[in-house]
N, CA and C atoms as an extended XYZ file, in Angstrom:
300
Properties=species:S:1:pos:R:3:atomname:S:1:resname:S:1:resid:I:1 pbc="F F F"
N       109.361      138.539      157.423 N   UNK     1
C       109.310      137.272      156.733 CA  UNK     1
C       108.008      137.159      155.947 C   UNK     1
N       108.016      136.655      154.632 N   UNK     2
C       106.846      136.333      153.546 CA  UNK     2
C       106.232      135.063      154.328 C   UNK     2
N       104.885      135.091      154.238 N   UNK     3
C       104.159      134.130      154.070 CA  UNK     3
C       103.599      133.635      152.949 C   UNK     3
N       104.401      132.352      153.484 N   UNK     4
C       104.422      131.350      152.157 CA  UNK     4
C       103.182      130.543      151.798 C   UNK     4
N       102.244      130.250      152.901 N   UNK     5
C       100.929      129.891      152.769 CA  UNK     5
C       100.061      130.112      151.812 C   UNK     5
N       100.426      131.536      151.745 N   UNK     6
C        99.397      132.211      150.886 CA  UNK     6
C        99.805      131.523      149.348 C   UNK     6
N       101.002      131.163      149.034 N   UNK     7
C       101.524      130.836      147.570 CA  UNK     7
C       101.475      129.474      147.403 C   UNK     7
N       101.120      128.705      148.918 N   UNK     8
C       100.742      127.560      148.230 CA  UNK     8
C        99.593      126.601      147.850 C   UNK     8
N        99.619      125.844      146.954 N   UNK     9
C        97.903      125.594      146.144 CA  UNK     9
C        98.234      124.443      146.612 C   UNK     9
N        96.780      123.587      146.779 N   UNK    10
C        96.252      122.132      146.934 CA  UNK    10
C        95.721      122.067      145.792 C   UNK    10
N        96.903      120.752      145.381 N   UNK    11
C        96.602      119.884      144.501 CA  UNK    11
C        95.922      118.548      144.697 C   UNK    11
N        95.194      117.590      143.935 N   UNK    12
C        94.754      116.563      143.775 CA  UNK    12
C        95.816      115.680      143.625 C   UNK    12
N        95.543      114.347      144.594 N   UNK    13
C        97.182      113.615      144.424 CA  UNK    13
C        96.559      112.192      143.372 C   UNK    13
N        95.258      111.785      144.428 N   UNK    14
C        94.735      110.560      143.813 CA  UNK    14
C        92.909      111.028      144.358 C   UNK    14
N        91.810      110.139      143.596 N   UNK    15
C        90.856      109.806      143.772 CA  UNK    15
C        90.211      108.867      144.144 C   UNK    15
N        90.216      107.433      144.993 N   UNK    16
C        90.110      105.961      145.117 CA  UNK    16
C        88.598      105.749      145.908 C   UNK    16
N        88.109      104.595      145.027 N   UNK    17
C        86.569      104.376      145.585 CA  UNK    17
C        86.873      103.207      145.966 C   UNK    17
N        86.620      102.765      147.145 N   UNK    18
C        87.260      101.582      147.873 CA  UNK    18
C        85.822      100.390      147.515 C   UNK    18
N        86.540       99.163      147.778 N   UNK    19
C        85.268       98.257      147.499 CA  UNK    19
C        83.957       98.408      148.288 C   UNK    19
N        84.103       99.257      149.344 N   UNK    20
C        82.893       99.473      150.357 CA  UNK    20
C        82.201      100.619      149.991 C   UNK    20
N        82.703      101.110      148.862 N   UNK    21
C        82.143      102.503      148.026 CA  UNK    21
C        82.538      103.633      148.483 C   UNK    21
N        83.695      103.750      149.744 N   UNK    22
C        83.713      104.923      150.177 CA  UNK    22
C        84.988      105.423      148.948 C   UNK    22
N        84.628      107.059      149.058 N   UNK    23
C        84.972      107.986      147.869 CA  UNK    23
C        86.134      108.821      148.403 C   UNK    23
N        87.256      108.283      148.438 N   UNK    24
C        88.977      109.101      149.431 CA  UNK    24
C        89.709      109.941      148.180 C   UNK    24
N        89.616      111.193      148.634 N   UNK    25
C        90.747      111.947      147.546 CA  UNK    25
C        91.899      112.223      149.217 C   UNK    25
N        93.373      111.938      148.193 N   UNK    26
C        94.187      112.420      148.797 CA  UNK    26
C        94.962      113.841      147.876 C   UNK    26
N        95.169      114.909      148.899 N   UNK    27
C        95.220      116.375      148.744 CA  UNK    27
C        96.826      116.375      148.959 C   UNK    27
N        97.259      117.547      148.648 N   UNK    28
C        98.627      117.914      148.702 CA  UNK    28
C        98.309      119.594      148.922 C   UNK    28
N        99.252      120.024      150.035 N   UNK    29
C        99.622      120.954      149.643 CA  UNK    29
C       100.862      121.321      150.688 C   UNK    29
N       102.259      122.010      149.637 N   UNK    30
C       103.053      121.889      149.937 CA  UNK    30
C       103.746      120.696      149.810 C   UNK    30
N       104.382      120.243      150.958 N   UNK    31
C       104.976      118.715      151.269 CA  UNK    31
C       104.271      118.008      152.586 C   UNK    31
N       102.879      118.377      152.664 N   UNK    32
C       101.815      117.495      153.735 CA  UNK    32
C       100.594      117.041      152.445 C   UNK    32
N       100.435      116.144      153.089 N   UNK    33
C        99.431      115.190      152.161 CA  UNK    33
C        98.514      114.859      152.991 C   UNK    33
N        97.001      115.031      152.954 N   UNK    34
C        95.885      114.830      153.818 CA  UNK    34
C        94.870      113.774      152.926 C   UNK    34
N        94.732      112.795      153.876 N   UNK    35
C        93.310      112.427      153.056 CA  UNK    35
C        91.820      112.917      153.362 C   UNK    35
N        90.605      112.872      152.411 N   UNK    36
C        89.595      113.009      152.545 CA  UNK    36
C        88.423      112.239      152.587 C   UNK    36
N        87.535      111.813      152.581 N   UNK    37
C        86.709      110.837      152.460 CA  UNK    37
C        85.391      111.781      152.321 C   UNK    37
N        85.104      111.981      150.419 N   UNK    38
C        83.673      112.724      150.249 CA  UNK    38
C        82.550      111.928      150.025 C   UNK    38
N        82.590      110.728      150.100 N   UNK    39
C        81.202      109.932      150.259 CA  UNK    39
C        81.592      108.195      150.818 C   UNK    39
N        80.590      108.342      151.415 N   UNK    40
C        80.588      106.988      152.373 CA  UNK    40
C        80.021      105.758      151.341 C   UNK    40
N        79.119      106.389      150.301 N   UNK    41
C        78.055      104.968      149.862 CA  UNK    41
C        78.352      105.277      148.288 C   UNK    41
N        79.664      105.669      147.656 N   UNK    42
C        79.561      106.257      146.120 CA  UNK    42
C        79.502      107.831      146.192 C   UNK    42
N        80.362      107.864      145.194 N   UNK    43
C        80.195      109.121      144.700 CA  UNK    43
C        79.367      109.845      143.913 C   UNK    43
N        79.008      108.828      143.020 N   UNK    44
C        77.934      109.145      142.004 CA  UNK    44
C        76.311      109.224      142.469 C   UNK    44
N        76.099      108.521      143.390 N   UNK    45
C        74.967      108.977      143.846 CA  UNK    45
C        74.809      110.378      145.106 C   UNK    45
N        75.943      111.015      145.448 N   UNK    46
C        76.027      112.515      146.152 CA  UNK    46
C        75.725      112.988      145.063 C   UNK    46
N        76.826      112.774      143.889 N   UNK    47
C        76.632      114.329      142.661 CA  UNK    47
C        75.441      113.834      142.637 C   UNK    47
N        74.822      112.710      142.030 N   UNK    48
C        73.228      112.764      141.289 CA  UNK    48
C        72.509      114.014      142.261 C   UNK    48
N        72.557      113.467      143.721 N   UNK    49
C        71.683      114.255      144.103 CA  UNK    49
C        71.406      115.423      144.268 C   UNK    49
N        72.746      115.931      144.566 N   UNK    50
C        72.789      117.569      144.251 CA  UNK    50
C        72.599      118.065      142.611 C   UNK    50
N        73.117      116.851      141.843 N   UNK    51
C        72.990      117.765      140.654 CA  UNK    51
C        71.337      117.407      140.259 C   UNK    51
N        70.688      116.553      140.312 N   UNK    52
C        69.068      116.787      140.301 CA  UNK    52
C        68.798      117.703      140.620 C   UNK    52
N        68.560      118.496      141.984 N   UNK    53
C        68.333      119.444      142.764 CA  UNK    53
C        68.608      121.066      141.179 C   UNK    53
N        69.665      120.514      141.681 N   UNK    54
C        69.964      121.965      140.435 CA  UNK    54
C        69.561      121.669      138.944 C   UNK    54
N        69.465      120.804      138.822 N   UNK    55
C        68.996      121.036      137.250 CA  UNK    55
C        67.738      120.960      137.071 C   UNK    55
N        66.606      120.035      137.904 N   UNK    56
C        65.646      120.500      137.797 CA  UNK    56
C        65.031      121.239      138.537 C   UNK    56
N        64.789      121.727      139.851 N   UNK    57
C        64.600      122.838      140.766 CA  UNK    57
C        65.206      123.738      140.116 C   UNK    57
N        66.367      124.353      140.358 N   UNK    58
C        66.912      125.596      139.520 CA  UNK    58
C        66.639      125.924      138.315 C   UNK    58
N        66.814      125.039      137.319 N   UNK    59
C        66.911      125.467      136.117 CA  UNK    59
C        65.929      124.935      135.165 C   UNK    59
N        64.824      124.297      136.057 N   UNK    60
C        63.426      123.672      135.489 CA  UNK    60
C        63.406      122.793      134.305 C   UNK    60
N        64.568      121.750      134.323 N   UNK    61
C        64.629      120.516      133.484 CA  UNK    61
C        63.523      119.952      134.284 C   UNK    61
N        63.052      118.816      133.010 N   UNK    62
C        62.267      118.322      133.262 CA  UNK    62
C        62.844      116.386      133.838 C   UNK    62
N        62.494      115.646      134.090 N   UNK    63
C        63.085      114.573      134.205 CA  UNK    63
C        63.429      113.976      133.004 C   UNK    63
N        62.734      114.085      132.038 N   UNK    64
C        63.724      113.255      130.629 CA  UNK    64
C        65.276      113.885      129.805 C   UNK    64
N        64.455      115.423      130.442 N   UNK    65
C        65.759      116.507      130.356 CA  UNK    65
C        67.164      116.168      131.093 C   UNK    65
N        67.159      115.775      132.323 N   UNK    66
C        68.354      115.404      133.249 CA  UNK    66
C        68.723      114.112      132.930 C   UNK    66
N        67.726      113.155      132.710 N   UNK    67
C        68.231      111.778      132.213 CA  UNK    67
C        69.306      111.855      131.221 C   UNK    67
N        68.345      112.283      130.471 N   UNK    68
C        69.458      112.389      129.201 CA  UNK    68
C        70.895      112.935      129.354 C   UNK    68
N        70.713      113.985      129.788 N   UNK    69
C        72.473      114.711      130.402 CA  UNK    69
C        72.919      114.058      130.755 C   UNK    69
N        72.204      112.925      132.011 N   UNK    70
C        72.783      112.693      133.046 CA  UNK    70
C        73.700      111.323      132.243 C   UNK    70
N        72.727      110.636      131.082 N   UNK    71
C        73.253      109.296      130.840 CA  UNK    71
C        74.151      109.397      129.287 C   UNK    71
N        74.390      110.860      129.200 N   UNK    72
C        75.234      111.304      128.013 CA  UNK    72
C        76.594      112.171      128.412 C   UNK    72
N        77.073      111.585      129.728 N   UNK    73
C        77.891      112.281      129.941 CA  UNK    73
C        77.912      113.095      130.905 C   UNK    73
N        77.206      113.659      130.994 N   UNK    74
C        76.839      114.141      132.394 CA  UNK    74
C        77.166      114.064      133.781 C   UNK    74
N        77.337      112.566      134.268 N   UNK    75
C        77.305      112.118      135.170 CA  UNK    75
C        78.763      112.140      135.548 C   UNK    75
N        79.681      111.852      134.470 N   UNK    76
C        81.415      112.374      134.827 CA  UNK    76
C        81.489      113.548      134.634 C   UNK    76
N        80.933      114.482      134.306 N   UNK    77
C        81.301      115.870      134.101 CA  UNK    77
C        80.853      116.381      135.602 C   UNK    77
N        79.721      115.823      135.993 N   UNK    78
C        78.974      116.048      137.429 CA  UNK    78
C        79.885      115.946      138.749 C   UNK    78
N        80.833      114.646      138.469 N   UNK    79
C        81.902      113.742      139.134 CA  UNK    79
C        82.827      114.764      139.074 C   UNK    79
N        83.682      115.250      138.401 N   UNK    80
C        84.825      115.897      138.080 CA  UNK    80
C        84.207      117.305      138.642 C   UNK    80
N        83.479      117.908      138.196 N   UNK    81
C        82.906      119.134      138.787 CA  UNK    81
C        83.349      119.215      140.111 C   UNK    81
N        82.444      118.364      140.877 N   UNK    82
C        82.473      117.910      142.169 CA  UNK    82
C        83.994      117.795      142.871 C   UNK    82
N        84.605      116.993      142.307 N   UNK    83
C        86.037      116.710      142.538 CA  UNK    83
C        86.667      118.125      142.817 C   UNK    83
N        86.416      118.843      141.580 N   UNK    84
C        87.503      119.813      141.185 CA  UNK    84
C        86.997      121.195      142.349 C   UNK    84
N        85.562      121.349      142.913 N   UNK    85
C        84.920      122.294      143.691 CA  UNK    85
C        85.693      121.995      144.967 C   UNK    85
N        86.219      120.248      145.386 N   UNK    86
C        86.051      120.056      147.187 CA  UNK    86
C        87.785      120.589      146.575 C   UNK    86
N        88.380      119.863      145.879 N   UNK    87
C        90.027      120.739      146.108 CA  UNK    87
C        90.425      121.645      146.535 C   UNK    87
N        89.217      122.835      145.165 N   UNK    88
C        89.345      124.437      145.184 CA  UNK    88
C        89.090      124.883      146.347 C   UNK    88
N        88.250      124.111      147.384 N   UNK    89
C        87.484      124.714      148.552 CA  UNK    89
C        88.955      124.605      149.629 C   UNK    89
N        89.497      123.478      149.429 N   UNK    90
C        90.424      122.888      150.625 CA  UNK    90
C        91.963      123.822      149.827 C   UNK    90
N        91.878      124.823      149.066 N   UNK    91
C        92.881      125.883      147.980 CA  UNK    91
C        92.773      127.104      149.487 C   UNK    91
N        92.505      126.444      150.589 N   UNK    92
C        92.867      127.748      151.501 CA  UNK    92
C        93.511      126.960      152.753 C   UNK    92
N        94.127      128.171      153.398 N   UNK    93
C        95.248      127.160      154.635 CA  UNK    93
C        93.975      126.804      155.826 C   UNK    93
N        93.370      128.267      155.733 N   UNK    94
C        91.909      127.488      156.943 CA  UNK    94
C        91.225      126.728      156.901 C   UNK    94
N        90.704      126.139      155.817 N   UNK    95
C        89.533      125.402      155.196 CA  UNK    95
C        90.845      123.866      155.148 C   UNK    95
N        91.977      123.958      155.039 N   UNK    96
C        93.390      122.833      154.513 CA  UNK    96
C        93.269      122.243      155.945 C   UNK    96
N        93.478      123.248      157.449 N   UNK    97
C        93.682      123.042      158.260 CA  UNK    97
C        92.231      122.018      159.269 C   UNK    97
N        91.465      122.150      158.539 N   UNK    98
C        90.628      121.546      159.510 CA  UNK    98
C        90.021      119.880      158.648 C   UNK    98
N        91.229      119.479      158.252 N   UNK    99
C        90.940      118.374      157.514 CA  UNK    99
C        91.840      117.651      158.759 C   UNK    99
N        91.429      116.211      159.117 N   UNK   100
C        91.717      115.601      160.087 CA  UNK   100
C        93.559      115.035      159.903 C   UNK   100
């Protein structure tokens, strides 16, 4: 018998930031649907912080350097990044399976 696991992908169903700021993607894969919860206080202030980290530590922007990115767009591209990394990560049955 084929295993079918292997052929199937997690998709993104929805994204919802609740009035208490917490940040819930619900996942699909197959015909089970899991929810997630990637930030408790906003989303936008997780990416900021990791993406500070990397743009100026890593890649030695300066602070007017990241502002600017950050307030030209940036900050949804940062969002969606983010989004699109926790999916790809939860794109395996082990990593699928240990979601509550």
């Amino acid at each position: 018998m084929e295993n079918l696991s292997s052929e199937l992908k997690t998709k993104l169903v929805s994204c919802v930031e609740t009035a208490c700021g917490e940040t819930i993607l619900t996942m699909k894969r197959g015909s089970e649907e899991k929810e997630l919860v990637i930030a408790e206080l906003g989303l936008s202030g997780v990416v900021y912080d990791s993406a500070i980290d990397y743009y100026m530590y890593d890649l030695n922007w300066t602070e007017e350097q990241f502002d600017d990115y950050w307030e030209n767009g940036g900050e949804e591209k940062e969002i969606d990044n983010y989004i699109d990394g926790t999916v790809e990560y939860y794109d395996d049955w082990s990593t699928w399976e240990e979601i509550a």
